[in-house]
mmCIF file of C-alpha atoms and ligand atoms in Angstrom:
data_model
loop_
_atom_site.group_PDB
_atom_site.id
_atom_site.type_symbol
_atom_site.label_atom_id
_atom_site.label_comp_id
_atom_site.label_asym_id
_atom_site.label_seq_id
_atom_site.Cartn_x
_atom_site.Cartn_y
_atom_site.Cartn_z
ATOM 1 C CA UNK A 134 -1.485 -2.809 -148.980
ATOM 2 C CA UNK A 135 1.500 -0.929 -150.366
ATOM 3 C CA UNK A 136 0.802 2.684 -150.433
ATOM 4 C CA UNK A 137 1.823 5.609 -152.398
ATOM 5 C CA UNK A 138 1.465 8.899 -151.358
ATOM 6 C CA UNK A 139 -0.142 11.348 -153.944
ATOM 7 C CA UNK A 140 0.822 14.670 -152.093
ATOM 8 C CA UNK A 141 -0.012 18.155 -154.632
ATOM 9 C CA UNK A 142 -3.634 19.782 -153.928
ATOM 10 C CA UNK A 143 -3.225 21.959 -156.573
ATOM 11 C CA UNK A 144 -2.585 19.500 -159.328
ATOM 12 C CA UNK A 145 -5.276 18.291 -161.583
ATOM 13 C CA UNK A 146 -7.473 16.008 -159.935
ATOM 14 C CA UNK A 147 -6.715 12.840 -162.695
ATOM 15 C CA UNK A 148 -3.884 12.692 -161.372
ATOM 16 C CA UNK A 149 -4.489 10.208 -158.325
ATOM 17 C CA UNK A 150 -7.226 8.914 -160.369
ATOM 18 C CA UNK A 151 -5.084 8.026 -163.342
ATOM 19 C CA UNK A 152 -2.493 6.191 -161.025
ATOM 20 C CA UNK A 153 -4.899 4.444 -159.242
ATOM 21 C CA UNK A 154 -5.808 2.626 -162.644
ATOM 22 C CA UNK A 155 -2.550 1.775 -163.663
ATOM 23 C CA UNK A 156 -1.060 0.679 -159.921
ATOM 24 C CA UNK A 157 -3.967 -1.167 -158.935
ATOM 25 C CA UNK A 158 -1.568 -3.647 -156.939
ATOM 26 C CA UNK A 159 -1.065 -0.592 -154.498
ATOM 27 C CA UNK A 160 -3.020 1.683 -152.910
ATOM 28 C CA UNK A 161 -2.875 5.453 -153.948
ATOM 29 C CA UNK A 162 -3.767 7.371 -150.777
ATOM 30 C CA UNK A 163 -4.088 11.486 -151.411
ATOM 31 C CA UNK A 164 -4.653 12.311 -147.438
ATOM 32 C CA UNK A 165 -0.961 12.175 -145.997
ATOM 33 C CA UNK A 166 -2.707 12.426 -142.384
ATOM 34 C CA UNK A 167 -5.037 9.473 -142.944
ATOM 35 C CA UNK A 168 -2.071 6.531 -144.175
ATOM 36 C CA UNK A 169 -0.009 4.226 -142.242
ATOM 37 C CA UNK A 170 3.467 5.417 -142.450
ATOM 38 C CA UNK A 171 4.863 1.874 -142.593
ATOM 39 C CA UNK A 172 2.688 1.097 -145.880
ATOM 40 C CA UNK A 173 4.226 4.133 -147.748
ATOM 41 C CA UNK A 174 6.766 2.931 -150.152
ATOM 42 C CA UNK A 175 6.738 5.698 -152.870
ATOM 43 C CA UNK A 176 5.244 9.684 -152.206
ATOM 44 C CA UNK A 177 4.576 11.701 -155.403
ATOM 45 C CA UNK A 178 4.924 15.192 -154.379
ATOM 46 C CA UNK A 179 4.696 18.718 -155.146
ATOM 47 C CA UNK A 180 5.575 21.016 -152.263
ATOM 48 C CA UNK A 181 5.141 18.510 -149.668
ATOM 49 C CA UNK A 182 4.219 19.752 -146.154
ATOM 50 C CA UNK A 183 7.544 20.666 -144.351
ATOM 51 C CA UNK A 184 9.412 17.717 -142.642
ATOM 52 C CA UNK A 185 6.839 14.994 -143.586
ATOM 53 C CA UNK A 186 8.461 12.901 -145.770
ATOM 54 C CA UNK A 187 11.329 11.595 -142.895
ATOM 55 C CA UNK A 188 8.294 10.078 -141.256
ATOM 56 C CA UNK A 189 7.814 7.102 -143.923
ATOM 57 C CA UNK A 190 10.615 4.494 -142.965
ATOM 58 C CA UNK A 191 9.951 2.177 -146.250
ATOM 59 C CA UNK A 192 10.331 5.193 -148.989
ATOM 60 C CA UNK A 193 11.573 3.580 -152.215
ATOM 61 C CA UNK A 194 11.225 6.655 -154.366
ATOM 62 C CA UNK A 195 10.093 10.590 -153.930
ATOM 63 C CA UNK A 196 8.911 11.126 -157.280
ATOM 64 C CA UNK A 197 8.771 15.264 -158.025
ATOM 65 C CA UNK A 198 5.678 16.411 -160.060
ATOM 66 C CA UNK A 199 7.277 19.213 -161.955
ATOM 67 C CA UNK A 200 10.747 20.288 -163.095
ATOM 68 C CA UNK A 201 12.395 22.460 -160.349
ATOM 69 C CA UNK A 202 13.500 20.822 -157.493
ATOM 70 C CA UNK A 203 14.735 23.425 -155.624
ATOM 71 C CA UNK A 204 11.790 24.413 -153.112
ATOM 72 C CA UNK A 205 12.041 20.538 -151.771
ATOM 73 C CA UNK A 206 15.883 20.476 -151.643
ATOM 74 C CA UNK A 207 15.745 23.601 -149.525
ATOM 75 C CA UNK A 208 13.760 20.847 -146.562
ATOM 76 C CA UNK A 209 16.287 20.340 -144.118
ATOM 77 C CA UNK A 210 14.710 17.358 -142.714
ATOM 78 C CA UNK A 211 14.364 15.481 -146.433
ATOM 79 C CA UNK A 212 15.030 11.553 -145.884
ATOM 80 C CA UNK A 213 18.587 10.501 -146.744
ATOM 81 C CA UNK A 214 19.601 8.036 -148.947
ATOM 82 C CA UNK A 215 15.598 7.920 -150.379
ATOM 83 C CA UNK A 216 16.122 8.592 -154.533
ATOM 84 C CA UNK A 217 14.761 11.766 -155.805
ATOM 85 C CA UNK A 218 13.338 11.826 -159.477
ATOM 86 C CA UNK A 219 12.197 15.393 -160.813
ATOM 87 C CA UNK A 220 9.573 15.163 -164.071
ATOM 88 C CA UNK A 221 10.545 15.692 -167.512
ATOM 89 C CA UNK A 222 6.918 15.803 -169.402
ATOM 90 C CA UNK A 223 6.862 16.034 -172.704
ATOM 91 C CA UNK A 224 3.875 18.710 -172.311
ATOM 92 C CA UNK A 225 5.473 20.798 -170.190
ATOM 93 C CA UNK A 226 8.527 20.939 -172.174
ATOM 94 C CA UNK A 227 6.098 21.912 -175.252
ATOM 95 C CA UNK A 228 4.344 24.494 -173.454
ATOM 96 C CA UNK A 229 7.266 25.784 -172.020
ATOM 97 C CA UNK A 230 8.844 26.615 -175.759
ATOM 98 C CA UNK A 231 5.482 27.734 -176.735
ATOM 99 C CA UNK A 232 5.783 30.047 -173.899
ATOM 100 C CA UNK A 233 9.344 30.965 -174.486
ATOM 101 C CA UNK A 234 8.711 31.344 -178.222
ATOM 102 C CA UNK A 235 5.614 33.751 -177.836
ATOM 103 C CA UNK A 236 7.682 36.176 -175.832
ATOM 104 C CA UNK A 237 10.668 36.050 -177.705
ATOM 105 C CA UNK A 238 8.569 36.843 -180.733
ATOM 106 C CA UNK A 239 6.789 39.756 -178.977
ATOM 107 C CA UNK A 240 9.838 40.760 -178.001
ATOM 108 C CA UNK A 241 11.540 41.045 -181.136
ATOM 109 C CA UNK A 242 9.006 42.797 -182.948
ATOM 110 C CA UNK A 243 8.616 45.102 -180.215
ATOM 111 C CA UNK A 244 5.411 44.571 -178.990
ATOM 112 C CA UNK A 245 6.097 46.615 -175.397
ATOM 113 C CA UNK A 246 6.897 49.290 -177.300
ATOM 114 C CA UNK A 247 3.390 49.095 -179.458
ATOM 115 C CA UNK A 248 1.135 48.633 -176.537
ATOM 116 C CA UNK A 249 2.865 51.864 -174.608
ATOM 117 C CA UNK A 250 1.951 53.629 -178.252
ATOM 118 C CA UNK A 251 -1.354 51.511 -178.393
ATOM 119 C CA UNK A 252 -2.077 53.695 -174.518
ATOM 120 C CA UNK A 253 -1.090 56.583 -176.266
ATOM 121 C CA UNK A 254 -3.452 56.626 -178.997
ATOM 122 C CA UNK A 255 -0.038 56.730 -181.225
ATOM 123 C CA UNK A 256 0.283 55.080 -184.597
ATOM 124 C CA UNK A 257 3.839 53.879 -184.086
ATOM 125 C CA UNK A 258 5.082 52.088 -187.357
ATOM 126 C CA UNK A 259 7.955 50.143 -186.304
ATOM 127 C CA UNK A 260 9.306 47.752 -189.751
ATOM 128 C CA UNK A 261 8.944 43.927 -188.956
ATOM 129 C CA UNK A 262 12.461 42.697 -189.511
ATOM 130 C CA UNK A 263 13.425 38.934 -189.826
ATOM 131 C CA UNK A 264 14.205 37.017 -186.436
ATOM 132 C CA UNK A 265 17.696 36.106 -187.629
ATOM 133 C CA UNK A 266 18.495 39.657 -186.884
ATOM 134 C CA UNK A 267 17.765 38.542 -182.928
ATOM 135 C CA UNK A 268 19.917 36.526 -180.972
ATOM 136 C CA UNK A 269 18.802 34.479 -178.181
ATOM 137 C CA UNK A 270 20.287 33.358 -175.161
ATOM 138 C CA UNK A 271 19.472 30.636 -173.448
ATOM 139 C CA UNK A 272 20.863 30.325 -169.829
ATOM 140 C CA UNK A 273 20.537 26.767 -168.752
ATOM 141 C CA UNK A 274 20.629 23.425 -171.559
ATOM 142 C CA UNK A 275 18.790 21.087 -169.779
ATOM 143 C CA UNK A 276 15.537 19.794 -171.345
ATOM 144 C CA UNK A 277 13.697 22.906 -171.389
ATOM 145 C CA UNK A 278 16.415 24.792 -172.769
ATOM 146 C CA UNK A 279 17.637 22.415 -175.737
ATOM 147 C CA UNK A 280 13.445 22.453 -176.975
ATOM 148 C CA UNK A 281 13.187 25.794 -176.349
ATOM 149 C CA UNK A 282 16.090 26.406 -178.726
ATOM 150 C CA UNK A 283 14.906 23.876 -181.174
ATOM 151 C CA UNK A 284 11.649 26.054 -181.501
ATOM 152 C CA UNK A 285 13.572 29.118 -181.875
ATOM 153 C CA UNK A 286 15.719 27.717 -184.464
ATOM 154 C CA UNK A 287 12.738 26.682 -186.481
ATOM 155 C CA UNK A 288 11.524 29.804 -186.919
ATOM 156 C CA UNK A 289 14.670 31.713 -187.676
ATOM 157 C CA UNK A 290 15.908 33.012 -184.818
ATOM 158 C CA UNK A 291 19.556 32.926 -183.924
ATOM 159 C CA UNK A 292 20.254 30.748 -180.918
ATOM 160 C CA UNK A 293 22.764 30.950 -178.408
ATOM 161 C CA UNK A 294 23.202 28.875 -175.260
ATOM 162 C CA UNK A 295 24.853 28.723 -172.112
ATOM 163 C CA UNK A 296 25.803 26.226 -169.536
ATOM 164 C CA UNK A 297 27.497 25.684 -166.205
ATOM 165 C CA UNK A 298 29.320 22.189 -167.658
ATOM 166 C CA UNK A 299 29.874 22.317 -171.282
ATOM 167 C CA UNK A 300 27.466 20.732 -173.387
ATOM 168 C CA UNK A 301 28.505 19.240 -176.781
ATOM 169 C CA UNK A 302 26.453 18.081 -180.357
ATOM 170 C CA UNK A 303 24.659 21.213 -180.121
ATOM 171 C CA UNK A 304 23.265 23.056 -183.065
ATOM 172 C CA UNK A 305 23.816 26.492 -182.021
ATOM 173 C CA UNK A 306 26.863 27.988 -180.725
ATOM 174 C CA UNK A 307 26.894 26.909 -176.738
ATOM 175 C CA UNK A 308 29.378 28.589 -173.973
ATOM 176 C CA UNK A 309 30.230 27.482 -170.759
ATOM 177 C CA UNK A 310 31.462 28.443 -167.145
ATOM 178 C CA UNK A 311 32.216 31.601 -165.612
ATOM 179 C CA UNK A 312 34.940 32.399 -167.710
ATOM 180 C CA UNK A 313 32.587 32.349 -170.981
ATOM 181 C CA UNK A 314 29.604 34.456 -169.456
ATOM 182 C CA UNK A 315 30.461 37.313 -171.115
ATOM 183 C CA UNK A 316 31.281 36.223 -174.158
ATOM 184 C CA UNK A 317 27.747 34.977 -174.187
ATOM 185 C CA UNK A 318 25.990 37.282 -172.781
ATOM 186 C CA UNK A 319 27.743 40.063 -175.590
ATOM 187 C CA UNK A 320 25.784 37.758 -178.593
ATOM 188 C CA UNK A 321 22.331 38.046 -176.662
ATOM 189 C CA UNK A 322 19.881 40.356 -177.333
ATOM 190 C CA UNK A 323 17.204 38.445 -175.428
ATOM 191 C CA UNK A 324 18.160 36.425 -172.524
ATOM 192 C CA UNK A 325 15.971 33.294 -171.141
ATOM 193 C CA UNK A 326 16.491 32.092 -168.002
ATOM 194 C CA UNK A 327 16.154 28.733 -167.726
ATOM 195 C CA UNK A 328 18.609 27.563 -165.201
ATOM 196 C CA UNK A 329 17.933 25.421 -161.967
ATOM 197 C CA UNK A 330 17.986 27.378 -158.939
ATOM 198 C CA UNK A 331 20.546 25.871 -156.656
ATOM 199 C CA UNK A 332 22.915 27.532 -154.199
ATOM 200 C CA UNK A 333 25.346 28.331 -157.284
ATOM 201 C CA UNK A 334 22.523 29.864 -159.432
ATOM 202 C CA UNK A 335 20.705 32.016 -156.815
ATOM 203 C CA UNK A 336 20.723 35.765 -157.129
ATOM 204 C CA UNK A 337 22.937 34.898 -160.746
ATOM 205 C CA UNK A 338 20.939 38.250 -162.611
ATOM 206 C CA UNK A 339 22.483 40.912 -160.447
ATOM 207 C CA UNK A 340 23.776 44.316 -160.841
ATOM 208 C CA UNK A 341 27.482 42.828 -162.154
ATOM 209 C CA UNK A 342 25.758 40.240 -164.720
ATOM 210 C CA UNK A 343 23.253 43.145 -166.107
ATOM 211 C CA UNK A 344 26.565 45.986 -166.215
ATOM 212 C CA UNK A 345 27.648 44.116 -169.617
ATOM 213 C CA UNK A 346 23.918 42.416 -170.854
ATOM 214 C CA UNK A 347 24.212 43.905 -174.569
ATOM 215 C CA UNK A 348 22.142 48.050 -174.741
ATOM 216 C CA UNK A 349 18.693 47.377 -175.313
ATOM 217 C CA UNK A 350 18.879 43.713 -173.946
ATOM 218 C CA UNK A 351 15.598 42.240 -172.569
ATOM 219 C CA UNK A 352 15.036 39.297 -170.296
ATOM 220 C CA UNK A 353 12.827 36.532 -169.678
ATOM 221 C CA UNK A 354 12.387 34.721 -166.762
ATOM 222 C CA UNK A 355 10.581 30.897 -167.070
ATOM 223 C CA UNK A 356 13.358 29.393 -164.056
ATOM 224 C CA UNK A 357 12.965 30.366 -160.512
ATOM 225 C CA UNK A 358 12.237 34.053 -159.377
ATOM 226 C CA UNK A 359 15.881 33.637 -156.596
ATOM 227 C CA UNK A 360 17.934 33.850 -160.361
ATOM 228 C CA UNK A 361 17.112 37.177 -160.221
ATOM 229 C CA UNK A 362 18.087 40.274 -157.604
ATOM 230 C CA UNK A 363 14.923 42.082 -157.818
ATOM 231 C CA UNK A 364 16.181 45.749 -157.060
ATOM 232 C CA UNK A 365 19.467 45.525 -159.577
ATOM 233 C CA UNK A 366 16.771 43.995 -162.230
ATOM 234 C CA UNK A 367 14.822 47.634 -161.922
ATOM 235 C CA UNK A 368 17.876 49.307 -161.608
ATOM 236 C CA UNK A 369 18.824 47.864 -165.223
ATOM 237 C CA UNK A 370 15.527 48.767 -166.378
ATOM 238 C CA UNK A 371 15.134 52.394 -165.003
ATOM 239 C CA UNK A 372 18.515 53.098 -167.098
ATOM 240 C CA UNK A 373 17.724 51.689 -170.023
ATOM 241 C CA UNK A 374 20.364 49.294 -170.164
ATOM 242 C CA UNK A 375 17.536 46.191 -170.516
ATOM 243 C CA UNK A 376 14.801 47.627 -172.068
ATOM 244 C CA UNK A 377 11.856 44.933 -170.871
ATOM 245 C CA UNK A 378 12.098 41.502 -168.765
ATOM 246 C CA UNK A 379 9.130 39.434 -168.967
ATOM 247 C CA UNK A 380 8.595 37.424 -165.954
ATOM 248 C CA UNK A 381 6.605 34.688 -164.562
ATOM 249 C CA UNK A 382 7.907 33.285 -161.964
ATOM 250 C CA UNK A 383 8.724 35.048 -158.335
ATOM 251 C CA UNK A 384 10.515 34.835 -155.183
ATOM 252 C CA UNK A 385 6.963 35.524 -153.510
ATOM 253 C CA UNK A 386 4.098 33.895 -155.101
ATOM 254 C CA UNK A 387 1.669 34.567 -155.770
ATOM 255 C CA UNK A 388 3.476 37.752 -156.404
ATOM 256 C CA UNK A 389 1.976 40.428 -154.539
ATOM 257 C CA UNK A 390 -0.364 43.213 -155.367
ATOM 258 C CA UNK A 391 1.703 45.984 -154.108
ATOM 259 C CA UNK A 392 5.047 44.778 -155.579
ATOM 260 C CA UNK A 393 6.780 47.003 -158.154
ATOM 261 C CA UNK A 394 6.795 44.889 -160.662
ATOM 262 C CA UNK A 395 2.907 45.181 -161.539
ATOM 263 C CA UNK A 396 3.423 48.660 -162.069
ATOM 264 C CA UNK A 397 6.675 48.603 -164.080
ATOM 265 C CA UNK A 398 6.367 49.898 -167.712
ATOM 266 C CA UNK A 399 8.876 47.722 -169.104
ATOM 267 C CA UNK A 400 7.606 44.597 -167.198
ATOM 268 C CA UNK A 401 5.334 42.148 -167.761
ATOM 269 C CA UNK A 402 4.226 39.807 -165.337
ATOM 270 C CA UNK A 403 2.423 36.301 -166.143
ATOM 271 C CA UNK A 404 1.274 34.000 -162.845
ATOM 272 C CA UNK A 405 3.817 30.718 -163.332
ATOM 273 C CA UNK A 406 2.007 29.704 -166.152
ATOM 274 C CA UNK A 407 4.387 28.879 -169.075
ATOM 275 C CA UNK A 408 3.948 25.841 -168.477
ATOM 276 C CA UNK A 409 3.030 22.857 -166.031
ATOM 277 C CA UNK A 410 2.761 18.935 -165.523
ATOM 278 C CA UNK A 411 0.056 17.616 -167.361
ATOM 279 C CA UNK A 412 -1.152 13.868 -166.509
ATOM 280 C CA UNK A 413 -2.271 13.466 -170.006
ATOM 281 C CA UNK A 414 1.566 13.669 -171.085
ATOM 282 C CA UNK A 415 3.149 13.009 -167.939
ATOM 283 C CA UNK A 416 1.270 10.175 -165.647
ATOM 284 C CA UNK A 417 3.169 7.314 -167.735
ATOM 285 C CA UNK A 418 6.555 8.219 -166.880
ATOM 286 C CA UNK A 419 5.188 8.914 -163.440
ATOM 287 C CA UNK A 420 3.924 5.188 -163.602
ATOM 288 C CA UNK A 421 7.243 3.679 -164.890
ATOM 289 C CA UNK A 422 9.518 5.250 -162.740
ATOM 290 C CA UNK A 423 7.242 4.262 -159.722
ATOM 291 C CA UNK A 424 7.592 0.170 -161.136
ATOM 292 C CA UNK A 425 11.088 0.923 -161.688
ATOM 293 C CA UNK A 426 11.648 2.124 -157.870
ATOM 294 C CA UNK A 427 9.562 -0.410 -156.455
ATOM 295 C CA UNK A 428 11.083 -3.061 -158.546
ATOM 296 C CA UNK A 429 14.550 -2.363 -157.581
ATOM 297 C CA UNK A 430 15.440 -0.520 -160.741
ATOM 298 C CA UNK A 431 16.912 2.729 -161.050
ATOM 299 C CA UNK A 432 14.217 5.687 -161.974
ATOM 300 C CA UNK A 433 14.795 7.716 -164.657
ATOM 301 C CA UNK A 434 15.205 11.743 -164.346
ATOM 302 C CA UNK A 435 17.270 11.573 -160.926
ATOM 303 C CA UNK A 436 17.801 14.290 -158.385
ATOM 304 C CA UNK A 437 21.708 14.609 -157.931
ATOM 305 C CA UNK A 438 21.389 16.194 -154.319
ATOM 306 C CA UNK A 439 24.705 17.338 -154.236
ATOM 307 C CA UNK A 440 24.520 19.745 -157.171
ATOM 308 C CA UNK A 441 20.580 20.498 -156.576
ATOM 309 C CA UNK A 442 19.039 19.308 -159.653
HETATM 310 C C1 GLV B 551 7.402 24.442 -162.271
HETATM 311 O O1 GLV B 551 7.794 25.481 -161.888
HETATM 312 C C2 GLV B 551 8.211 23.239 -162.331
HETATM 313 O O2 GLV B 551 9.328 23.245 -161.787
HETATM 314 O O3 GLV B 551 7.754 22.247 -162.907
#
């Protein structure tokens, strides 16, 4: 029987389950050790083993089960020519502004600042003041990025947004390319990184990005932990020039327990949780794209290889 490989042991367990039910014309097989390679014509992966996926010669489809694609386009021994489809989930993208949101809030009204007086014992009034009077910029307009934006909007906050290729209909003031970085980055007083990581975006928040982040500026990381040079981020931080990054994801990870950052004062850490594939939300597009694939169609949500995302 036609076979598709569920490959992500970390992933809720519906999730084989759930296709099983609506692919019952194929078989869903979760042990990549126990199937046929011939029968495989679709894998739906997160972090597959290293080099396994060459070794199915009827792959129709490698169907991602997040949003970042960048830990499986680093594989050097990825099939060619077999389409890639990364997941846009309609969960995910909700948690992910929830997530964005919540910070950006905290952030604005100082919360850092409270909890250091909170340790203190201090009764620090600081006066709430209106989000409008905090810009946001949002590095990266993909998905995540445009509903992240639309939730800051809705609650006031000024929203700016930047982009590699220039993005247009937007309602917020968008910049784009190296040659309108700074511009941008001299309207934000909180910066969210939401870009893909790909060879162009790696190490992007280093020493000569944070020299000319507005004073006071504070970062939030939701991408890929490689945006970010780890020892010009403190640097910005020990001077004052940012004065907190909240981050969550890592180039190590889980991130470990004698790195810097859990000590930081002006850092806060969160495990990769603001936000991840549900199947509730997500295991119908999974389902359609897989038809589509296997039907001959073309999948929605597809990899371009060539620019990594
Ligand atoms: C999570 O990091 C994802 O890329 O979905």
């Amino acid at each position: 029987m036609p076979t598709i490989l569920f490959h992500s042991p970390q992933s809720d367990k519906a999730w084989p389950v759930e296709l099983q039910k609506a692919l019952s014309d194929h078989r869903i097989a979760t042990d990549i050790d126990a199937v046929d390679p011939a029968d495989v014509v679709a894998a739906v992966v997160w972090n597959p083993p290293h080099g396994r996926l060459r070794g199915f010669p009827n792959l129709r489809l490698i169907q991602v089960l997040g949003a970042g694609v960048d830990r499986l386009l680093r594989e050097d021994s990825l099939p060619d020519g077999v389409p890639i489809a990364r997941l846009v989930d309609p969960g995910l993208t909700q948690r992910m502004s929830e997530y964005v949101l919540m910070h950006c809030l905290a952030l604005h009204r100082r919360m850092p600042e409270i909890q250091r007086a909170h340790d203190e014992r201090q009764w620090r009034y600081l006066h709430p003041r209106p989000p409008a009077e905090s810009s946001v910029g949002i590095l990266g307009l993909g998905v995540l990025g445009l509903a992240a934006a639309q939730a800051l909007i809705s609650i006031g906050f000024n929203v700016v947004g930047w982009s590699r290729s220039r993005k247009s209909g937007l309602a917020f003031a968008s910049f784009a390319g190296e040659s309108e970085l700074e511009e941008f980055k001299r309207r934000a007083d909180i910066l969210v990184l939401l870009l893909p990581l790909t060879p162009l975006t790696a190490d992007f928040v280093d020493a000569r990005f944070l020299a000319t982040v507005k004073h006071d500026a504070a970062l939030i990381n939701v991408g890929r932990g490689a945006l970010v040079v780890e020892d010009d981020l403190i640097a910005a931080l020990d001077s004052g020039r940012l004065r907190h990054a909240v981050l969550d994801v890592f180039r190590t990870e889980p991130l470990p327990t004698e790195h810097r950052f859990w000590r930081h004062p002006a850092i806060t850490v969160t495990p990769h949780n603001s936000s991840a594939t549900n199947p509730a939300t997500a295991v119908a597009q999974v389902v359609d794209n897989l038809r589509r694939a296997l039907t001959g169609q073309r999948p929605s949500n597809l990899v371009d290889r060539t620019i990594g995302y």
